[in-house]
XYZ file of C-alpha atoms in Angstrom:
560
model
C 42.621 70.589 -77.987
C 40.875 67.356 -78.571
C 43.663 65.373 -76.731
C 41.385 62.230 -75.974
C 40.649 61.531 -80.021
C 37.990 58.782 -80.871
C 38.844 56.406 -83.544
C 37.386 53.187 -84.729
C 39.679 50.267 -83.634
C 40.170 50.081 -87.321
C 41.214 53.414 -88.254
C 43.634 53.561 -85.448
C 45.265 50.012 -86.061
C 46.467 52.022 -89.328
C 48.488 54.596 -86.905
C 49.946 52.573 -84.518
C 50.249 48.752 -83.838
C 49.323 48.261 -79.998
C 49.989 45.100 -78.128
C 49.834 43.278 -74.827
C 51.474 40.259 -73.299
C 51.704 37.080 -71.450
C 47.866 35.398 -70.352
C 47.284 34.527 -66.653
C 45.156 31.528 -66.129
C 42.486 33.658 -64.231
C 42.459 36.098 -66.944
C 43.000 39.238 -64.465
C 47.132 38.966 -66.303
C 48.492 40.551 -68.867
C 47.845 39.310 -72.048
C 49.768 38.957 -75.606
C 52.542 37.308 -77.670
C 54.351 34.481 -75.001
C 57.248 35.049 -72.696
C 57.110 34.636 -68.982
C 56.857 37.311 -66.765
C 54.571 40.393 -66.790
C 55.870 44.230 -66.406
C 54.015 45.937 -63.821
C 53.686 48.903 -66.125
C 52.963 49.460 -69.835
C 56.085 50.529 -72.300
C 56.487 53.945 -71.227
C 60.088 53.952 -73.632
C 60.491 56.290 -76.467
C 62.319 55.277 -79.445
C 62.318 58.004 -82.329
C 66.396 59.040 -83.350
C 66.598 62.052 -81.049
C 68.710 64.401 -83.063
C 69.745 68.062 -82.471
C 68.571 70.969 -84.731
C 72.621 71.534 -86.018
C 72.449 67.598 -87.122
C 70.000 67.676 -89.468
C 71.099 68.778 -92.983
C 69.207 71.413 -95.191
C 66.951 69.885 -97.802
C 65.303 66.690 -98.784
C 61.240 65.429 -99.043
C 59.732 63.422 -95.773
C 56.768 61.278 -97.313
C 54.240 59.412 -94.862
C 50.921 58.051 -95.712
C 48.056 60.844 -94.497
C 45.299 62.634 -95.613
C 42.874 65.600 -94.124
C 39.808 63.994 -92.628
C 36.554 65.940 -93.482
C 36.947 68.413 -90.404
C 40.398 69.882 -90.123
C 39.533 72.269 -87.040
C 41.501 70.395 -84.345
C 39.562 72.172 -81.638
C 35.916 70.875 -83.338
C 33.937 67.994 -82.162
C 34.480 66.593 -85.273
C 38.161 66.886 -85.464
C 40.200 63.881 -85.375
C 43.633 62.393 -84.786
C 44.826 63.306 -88.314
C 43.621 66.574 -88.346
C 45.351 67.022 -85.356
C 48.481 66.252 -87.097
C 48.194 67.597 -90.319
C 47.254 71.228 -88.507
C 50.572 71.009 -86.977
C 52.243 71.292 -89.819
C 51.037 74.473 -90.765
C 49.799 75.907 -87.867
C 51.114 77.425 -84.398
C 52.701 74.991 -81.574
C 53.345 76.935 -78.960
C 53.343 74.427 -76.268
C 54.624 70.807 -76.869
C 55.518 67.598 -74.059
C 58.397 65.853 -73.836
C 57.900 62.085 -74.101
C 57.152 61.447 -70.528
C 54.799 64.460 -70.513
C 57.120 67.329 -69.064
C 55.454 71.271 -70.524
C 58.074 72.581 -73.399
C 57.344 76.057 -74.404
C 58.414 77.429 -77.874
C 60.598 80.629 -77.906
C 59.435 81.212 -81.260
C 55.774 82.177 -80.263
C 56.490 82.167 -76.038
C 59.090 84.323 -75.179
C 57.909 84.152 -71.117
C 54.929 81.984 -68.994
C 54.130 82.965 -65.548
C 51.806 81.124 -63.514
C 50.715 82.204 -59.965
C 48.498 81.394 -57.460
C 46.238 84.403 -55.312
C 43.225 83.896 -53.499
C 42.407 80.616 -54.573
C 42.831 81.406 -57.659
C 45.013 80.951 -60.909
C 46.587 83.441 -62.999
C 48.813 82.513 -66.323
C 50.213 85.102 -67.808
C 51.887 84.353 -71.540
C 54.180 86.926 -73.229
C 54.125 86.403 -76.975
C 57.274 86.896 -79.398
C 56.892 90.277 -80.740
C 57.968 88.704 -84.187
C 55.065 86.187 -83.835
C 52.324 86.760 -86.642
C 49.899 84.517 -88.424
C 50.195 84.582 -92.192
C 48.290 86.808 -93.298
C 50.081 89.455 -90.828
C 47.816 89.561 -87.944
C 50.301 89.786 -85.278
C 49.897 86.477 -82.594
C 49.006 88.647 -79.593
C 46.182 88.407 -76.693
C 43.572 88.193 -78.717
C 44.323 85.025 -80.489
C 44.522 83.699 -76.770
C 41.169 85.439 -75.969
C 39.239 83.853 -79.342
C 40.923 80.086 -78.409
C 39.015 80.719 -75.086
C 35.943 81.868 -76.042
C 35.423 79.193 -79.034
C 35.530 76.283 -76.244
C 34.152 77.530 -73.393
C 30.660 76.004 -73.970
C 29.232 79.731 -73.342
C 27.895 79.943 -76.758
C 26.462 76.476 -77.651
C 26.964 77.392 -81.316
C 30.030 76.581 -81.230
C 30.970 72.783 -81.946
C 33.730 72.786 -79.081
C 35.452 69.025 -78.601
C 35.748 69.796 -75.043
C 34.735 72.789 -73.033
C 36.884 71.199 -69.584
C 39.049 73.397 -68.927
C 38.317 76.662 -70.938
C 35.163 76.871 -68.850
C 37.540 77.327 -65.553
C 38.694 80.463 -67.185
C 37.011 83.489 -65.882
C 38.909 85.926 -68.505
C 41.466 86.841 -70.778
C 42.729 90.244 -70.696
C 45.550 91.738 -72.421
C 48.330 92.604 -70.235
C 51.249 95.442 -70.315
C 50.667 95.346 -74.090
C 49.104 93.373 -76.701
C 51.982 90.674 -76.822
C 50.619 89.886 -73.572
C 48.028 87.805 -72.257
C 46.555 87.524 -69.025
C 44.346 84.516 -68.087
C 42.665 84.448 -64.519
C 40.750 80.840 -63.692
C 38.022 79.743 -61.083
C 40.136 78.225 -58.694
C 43.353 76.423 -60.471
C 43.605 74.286 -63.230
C 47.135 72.409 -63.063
C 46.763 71.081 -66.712
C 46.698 74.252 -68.111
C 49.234 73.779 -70.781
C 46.793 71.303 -72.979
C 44.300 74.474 -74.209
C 46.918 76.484 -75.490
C 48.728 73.896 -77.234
C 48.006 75.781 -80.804
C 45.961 79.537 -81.039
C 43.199 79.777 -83.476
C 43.091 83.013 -85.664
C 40.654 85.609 -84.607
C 38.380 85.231 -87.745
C 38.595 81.411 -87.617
C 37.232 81.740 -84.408
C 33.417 83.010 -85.591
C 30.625 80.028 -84.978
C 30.653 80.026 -88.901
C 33.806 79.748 -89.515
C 34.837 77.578 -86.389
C 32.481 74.688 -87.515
C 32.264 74.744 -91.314
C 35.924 76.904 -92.740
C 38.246 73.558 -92.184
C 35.464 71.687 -94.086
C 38.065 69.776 -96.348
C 39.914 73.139 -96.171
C 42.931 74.375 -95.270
C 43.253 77.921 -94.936
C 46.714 78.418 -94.963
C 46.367 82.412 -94.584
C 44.950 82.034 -90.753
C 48.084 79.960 -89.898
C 52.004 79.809 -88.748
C 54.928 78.064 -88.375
C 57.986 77.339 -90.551
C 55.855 75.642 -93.191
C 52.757 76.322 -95.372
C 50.771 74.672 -97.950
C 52.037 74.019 -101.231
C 49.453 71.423 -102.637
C 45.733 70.341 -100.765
C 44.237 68.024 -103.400
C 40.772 67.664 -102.304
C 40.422 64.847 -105.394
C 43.281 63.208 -103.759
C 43.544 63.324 -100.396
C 47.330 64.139 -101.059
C 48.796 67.284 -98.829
C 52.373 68.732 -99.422
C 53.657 71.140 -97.402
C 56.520 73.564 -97.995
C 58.915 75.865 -96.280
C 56.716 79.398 -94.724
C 58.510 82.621 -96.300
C 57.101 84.667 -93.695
C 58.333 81.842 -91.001
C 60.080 84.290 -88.459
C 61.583 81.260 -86.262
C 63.672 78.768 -86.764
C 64.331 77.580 -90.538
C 62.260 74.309 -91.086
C 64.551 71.368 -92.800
C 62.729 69.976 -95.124
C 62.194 71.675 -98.049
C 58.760 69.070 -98.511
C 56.731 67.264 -96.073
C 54.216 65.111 -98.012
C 51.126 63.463 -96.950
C 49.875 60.459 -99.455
C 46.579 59.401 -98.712
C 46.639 55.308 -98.831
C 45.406 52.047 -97.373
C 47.496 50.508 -94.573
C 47.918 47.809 -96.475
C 49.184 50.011 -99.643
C 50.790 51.688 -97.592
C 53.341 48.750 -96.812
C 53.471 48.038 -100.222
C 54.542 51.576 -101.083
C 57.189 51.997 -98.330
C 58.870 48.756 -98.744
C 59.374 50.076 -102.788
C 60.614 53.257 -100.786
C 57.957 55.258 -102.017
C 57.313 56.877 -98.148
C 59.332 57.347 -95.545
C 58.237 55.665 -92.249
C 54.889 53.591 -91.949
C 53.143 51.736 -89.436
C 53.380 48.421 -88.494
C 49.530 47.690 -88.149
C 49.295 44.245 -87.372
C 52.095 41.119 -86.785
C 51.836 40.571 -90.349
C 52.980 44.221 -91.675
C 55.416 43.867 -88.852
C 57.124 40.332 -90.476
C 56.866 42.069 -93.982
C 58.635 45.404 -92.815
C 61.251 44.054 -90.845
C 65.050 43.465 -91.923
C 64.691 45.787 -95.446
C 67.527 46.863 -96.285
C 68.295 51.138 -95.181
C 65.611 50.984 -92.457
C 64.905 50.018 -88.321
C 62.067 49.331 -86.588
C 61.442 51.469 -84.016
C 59.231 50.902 -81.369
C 57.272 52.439 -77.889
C 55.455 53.393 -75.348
C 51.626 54.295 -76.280
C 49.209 57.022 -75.415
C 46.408 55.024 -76.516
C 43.402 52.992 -74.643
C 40.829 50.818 -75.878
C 37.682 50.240 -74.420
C 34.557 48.211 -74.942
C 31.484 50.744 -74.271
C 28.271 50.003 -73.408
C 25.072 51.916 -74.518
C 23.616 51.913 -70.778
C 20.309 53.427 -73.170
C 20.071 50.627 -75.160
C 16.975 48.171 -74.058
C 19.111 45.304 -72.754
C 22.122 47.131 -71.577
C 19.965 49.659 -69.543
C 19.785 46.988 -66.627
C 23.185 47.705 -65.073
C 22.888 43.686 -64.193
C 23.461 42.602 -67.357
C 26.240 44.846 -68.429
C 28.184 43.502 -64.934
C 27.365 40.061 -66.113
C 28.904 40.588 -69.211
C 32.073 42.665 -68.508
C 32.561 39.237 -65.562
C 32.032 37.322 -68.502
C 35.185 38.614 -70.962
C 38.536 37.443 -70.610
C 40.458 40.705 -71.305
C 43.878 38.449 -71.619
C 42.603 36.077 -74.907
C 41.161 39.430 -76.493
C 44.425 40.951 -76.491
C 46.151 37.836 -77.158
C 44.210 37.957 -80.197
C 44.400 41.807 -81.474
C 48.362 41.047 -80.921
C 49.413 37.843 -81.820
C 52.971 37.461 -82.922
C 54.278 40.941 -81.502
C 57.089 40.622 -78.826
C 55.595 42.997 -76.328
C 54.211 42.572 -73.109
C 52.177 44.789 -70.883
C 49.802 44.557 -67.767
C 45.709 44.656 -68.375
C 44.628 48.377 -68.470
C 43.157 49.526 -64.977
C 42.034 52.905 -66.008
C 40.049 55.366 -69.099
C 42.183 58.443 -68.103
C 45.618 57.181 -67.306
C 48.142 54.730 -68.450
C 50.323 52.283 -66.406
C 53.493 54.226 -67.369
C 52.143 57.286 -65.516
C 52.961 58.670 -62.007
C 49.995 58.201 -60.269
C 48.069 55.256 -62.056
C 46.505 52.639 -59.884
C 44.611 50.138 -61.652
C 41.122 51.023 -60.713
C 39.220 48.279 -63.212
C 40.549 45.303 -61.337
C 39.267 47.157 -57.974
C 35.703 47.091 -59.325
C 35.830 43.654 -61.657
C 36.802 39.990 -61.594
C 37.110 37.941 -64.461
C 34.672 35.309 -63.209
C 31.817 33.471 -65.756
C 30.195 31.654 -62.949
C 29.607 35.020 -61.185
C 27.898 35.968 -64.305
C 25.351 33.588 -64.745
C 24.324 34.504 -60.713
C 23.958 37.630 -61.231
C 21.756 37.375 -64.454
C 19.943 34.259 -62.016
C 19.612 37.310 -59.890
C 18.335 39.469 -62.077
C 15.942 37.404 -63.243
C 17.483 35.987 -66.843
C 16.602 32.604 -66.477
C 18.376 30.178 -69.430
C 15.986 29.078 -72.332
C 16.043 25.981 -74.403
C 18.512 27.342 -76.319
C 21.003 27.701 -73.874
C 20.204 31.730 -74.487
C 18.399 33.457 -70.667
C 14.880 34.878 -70.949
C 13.015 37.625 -68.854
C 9.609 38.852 -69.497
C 9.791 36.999 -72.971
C 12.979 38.673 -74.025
C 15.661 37.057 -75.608
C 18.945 38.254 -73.944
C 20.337 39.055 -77.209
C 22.774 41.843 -77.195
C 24.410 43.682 -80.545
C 27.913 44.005 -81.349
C 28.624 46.692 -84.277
C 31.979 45.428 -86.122
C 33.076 48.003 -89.067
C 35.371 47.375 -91.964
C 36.537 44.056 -92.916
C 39.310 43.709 -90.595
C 40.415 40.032 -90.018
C 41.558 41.406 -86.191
C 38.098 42.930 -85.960
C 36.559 39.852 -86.854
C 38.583 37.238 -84.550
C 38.014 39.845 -81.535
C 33.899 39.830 -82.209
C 34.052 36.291 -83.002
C 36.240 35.590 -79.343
C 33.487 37.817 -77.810
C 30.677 35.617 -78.538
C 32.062 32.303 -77.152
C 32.875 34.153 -74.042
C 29.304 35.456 -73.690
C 27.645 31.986 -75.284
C 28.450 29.923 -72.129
C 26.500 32.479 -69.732
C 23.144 32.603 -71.572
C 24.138 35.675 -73.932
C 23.552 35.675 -77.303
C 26.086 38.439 -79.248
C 24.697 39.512 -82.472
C 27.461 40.930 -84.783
C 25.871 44.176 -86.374
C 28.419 44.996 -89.393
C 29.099 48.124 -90.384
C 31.471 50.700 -92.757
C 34.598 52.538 -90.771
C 32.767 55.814 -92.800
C 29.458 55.050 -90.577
C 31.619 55.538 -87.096
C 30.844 59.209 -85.889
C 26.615 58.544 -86.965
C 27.260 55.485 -84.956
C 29.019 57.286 -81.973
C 27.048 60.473 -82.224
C 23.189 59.036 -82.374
C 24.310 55.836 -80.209
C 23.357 53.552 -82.784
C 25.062 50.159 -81.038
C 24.553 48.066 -77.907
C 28.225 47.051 -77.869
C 30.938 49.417 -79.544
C 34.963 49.130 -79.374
C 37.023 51.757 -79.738
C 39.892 53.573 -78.915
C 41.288 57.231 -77.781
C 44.585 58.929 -77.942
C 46.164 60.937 -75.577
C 47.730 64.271 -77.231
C 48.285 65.379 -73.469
C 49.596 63.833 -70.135
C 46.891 65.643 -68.343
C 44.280 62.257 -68.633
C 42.664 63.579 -65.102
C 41.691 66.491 -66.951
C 38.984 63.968 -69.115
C 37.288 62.354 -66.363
C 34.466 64.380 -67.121
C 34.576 64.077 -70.926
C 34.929 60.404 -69.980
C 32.271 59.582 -67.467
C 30.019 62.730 -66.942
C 26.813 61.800 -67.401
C 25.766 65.241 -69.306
C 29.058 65.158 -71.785
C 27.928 63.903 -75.496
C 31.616 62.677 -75.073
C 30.723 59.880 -72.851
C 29.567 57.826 -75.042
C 27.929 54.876 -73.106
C 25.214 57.528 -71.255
C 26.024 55.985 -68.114
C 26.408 58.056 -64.832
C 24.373 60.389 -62.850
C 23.814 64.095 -61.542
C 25.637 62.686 -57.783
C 28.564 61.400 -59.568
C 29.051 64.384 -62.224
C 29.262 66.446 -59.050
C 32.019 64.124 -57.641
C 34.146 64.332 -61.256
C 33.201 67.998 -61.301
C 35.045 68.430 -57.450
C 38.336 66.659 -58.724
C 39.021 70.012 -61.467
C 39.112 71.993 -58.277
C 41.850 70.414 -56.448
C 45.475 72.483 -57.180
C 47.557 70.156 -56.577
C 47.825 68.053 -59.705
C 49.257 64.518 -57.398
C 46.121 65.178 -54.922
C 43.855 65.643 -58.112
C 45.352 62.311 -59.414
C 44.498 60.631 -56.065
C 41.169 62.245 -56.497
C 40.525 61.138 -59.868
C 41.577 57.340 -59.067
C 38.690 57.041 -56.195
C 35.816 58.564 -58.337
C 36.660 56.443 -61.406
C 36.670 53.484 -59.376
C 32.419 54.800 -58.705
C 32.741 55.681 -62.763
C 33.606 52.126 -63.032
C 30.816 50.306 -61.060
C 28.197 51.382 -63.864
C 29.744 48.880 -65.636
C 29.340 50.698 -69.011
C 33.064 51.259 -70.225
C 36.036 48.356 -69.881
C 39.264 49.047 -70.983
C 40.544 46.255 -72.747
C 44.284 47.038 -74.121
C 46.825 49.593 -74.853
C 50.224 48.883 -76.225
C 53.092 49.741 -78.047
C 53.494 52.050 -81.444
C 55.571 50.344 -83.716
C 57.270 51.767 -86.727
C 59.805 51.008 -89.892
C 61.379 54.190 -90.532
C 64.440 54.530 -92.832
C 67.236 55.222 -91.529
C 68.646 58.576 -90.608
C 65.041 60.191 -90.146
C 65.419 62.281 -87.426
C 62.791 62.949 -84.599
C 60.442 60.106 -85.991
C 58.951 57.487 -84.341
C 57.706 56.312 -81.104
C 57.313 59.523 -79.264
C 54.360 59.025 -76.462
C 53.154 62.311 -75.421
C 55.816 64.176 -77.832
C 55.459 65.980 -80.863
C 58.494 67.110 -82.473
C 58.674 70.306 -83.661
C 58.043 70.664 -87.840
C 61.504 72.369 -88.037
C 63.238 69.867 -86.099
C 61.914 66.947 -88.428
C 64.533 65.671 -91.377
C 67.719 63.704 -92.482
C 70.600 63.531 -90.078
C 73.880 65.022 -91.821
C-alpha cells in the first residue's frame, strides 16, 4: 500500500483543512489561530458519529465530491490518495486500524492470523474465509497473497511498485494446509506487517502489464470484492457511483448508492451547502465560516495523519552545498508559515519534529528541533562561512553566482501564494533571493518525478500507523521516493538496520536517532500538520475525522 501518499499542498488542502496554533517569539512554538498555551502533542481525537452496524437503516444515497485520478492501482507509483479511496469501495479490505492505529482484521475475508517468531525469523500465517471470492469467482486464497507479494517486491523492476519496504523482507509465500491458507516467512521480522496486506490484488491484475497500465482511468470491477461494485465510471465525467455487490458474501452494505461527484473545492461548498453532497471539506478558514451553523449538519473535526514538508533538491546547483540549504531552513520561521496556511481556525498544535511520525504517536520525539534552531543571524554566518558574501543588492555572491534559489508554487491558491510570498521576506534579510517558479497542480508528478524545482512543498498522508516503516522511502538515498536526493550509501545502511529490529518500541527508538542524521542534510523540514475538518449532515454514520481509520463500506450510512 502506498500509505505515505504525495500530494501537492493544493490538492490536499481540498481533503482536509490542517492547522497549527499559538506563535512563540523565537519561532521554535507552535504556530496558528491565537489562544495561549501550546499542547505538547498534535490532535490525536477522532470525531466521525461512531455508530453500530444494527443502527444504521437499510437504504439511502451517500454523495461526496471525488473522482478516479489517472492511475487507480493503489499499489502503483502513480497511485494516489483518491485512488486509494475510491479502490476501497469496490475492492477487498481485509485489514483496517482503528483510529489510534490498533490492527482490525475482517472476518469476512480473515477468518484466523497467526504470527510467530522462530529462528530469528517471522512467520504470518492468514486463513482466508472459504466464502471469500473476487468477482469474477476466483476464490480469495494464497495466491492472491502470493501475486500482492511478488508485484512489490522490487524483484522484477518492471513492475511500477510505490514501495518495495516491506514486501522485500518476505522470503516466500506458500500455501498452507489448503489453498484458503497462506503462509508468509520474512528475513528476520517485520512488526508492521499488517500495512502490505491491507487489500489483495487479483492474480491477473498482478501481470507487469496489467499492474501498471489496467487501472489506467479504469476500473475493473470483475478483479474486485466487497459489498459494493460499480454501477456508473464516467470517464467524460469524472463521476463514480457505486452500488450494492450481488455476489457480496459478507455483511450487507447500507447504502444502496455511494456516489463520487468530481468538483472544485470551492464548488464543492457551493454544492453541499444546496445539499447536493453529503459531507465536504472545510479547506481553508473561509469554507469553514461559510459551512458552519447550516441548518441539518455539524462540523466535525480531528486528529490528522498528514505532514508537510518543504524539500530541497540537494541536486539542484545552489542547493547541492549542504551550507546553503542549513542557512535557509535557520532562516524560516515555521510558526508565521503556519500562522498563515491557518489563519482563523481554532486549533492549536506543537511544530512538527519528525517525516515519519506524528506528535500524537507513542514514541515521537521531536527530532527537527534536535538538529535546527530558528536563528537568521546564524544564517548569514554560515553562508559568511561558506563563502556567500552579500552583493550590492543586498543578495550574497560566490564565484559570480547570484544566490538565487527557485520556489515552484502551483495552482492559484491565495494560501499558496501568502506562504511563497512569507518565504521570501524570511530569506530576503539573509542575502537570498527566492524566485517564485509558477506552475499547474496537473504538472506535480513531472515536477516530483524528474526533480524539476529547487524548493518544493508538499505533503503526505499516512494510510498506516507504521511511519517507521518509511524511513527508507523517506530518506534513503537510492529510493526515487525521497525526493530531495539527499543522503548517502553510510546512512541508507543505518535506515536499512532499523527494519531489522523486532521489537516495534526499540525500532521506534531506532528510527528517532537515525532521522535525527536524516535530518542534518538539511534537505527536508517539516513545516505543519493539523487537524481534518469536516461539515457532514447529520446522522451520517462512520464519517468524518477518523486518523488512521477507515470504516468499513458496509458500515457507512444513515443512523435509524
Amino acid at each position: 500500500m502506498r500509505a505515505r501518499l504525495a500530494l501537492p499542498v493544493a490538492l490536499i488542502a481540498a481533503i482536509s483543512v490542517s492547522a497549527t496554533a499559538c506563535q512563540s517569539s523565537s519561532g521554535d512554538g507552535a504556530a496558528g489561530s491565537g489562544g495561549k498555551g501550546t499542547p505538547s502533542a498534535a490532535s490525536g481525537a477522532a470525531d466521525y458519529n461512531p455508530t453500530p452496524y444494527e443502527k444504521i437503516k437499510d437504504g439511502g444515497t451517500y454523495t461526496t465530491v471525488g473522482t478516479f485520478d489517472e492511475q487507480g492501482n493503489p499499489f502503483n507509483v502513480n497511485g494516489t490518495l483518491t485512488a486509494t479511496r475510491v479502490w476501497a469501495w469496490y475492492n477487498a479490505n481485509p485489514i483496517t486500524f482503528s483510529p489510534t492505529g490498533e490492527v482490525q482484521y475482517n472476518p469476512d475475508y480473515l477468518s484466523d492470523v497467526k504470527v510467530s517468531v522462530k529462528g530469528g525469523s517471522q512467520k504470518v500465517v492468514l486463513t482466508l474465509n472459504k466464502k471469500a471470492v473476487f468477482n469474477d469467482g476466483t476464490p480469495i486464497d494464497w495466491t492472491a497473497i502470493k501475486a500482492t507479494w511478488k508485484a512489490n517486491n522490487g524483484s522484477d523492476k518492471d513492475f511500477a511498485a510505490s514501495t518495495t519496504d516491506g514486501y522485500d523482507q518476505i522470503t516466500d509465500v506458500t500455501r498452507g494446509k489448503d489453498d484458503k491458507q497462506a503462509v508468509i516467512t520474512f528475513k528476520g521480522v517485520y512488526p508492521s506487517w499488517p500495512s502490505l496486506f491491507f487489500t489483495f490484488l487479483h492474480p491477473k491484475a498482478a501481470t507487469v502489464d496489467n499492474f501498471n497500465k489496467a487501472y489506467v482511468k479504469k476500473a475493473h470491477p470483475e478483479w474486485g470484492a466487497g459489498p459494493y461494485t460499480v454501477g456508473k465510471w464516467d470517464t467524460h465525467s469524472g463521476n463514480i457511483t457505486f452500488v450494492r455487490n450481488p455476489k457480496w458474501w459478507g455483511k450487507k452494505g447500507k447504502l444502496d448508492k455511494r456516489v463520487y461527484v468530481n468538483l472544485e473545492s470551492t464548488a464543492a461548498v457551493n454544492a453541499f451547502k444546496n445539499g447536493q453532497l453529503d459531507y465536504v471539506s472545510a479547506v481553508d478558514a473561509e469554507s469553514l465560516k461559510q459551512l458552519k451553523g447550516l441548518e441539518g449538519t455539524e462540523i466535525r473535526s480531528g486528529g490528522s495523519p498528514f505532514e508537510y514538508s518543504l524539500n530541497f533538491n540537494t541536486k539542484s546547483s545552489v542547493l547541492g552545498d549542504k551550507a546553503v540549504r542549513k542557512a535557509i531552513q535557520e532562516s524560516i520561521d515555521r510558526t508565521q508559515i503556519a500562522k498563515i496556511q491557518f489563519q482563523g481556525l481554532d486549533y492549536k498544535e506543537p511544530l512538527p519534529g519528525s517525516a515519519v511520525l506524528y506528535s500524537f504517536q507513542k514514541g515521537y520525539a521531536d527530532n527537527v528541533s534536535a538538529v535546527l534552531k530558528y536563528g537568521p543571524e546564524q544564517a548569514k554566518k554560515d553562508l559568511d562561512a561558506a563563502g556567500w558574501k552579500p552583493g550590492g543588492d543586498g543578495v550574497r555572491e560566490k564565484g559570480g553566482k547570484r544566490l538565487e534559489v527557485g520556489y515552484t508554487l502551483l495552482g492559484d491558491d491565495a494560501l499558496g501564494k501568502a506562504t511563497a510570498g512569507a518565504l521570501a521576506a524570511m530569506l530576503k534579510p539573509v542575502g537570498v533571493r527566492l524566485v517564485i517558479k509558477k506552475g499547474d497542480d496537473a504538472d506535480f508528478s513531472n515536477i516530483i518525478n524528474e526533480r524539476k524545482f529547487d524548493l518544493f512543498l508538499s505533503g503526505n498522508r499516512s494510510m498506516d500507523p507504521f511511519g517507521v516503516r518509511y524511513l527508507c522511502e523517506t530518506y534513503c538515498s537510492d529510493r526515487e521516493s525521497n525526493i530531495t536526493g539527499a543522503g548517502s550509501p553510510a546512512l541508507d545502511k543505518k535506515i536499512r538496520a532499523t527494519t531489522e529490529i523486532a521489537d516495534l518500541g526499540q525500532q521506534t527508538v531506532a528510527v528517532n536517532r537515525v532521522e535525527k542524521e536524516a535530518l542534518q542534510e538539511y534537505a527536508k523540514l517539516p513545516l505543519f500538520s493539523g487537524p481534518s475538518t469536516y461539515s457532514v449532515k447529520k446522522g451520517l454514520a462512520n464519517v468524518g475525522a477518523t486518523i488512521f481509520y477507515n470504516p468499513l463500506p458496509e458500515t457507512v450510512g444513515w443512523e435509524k
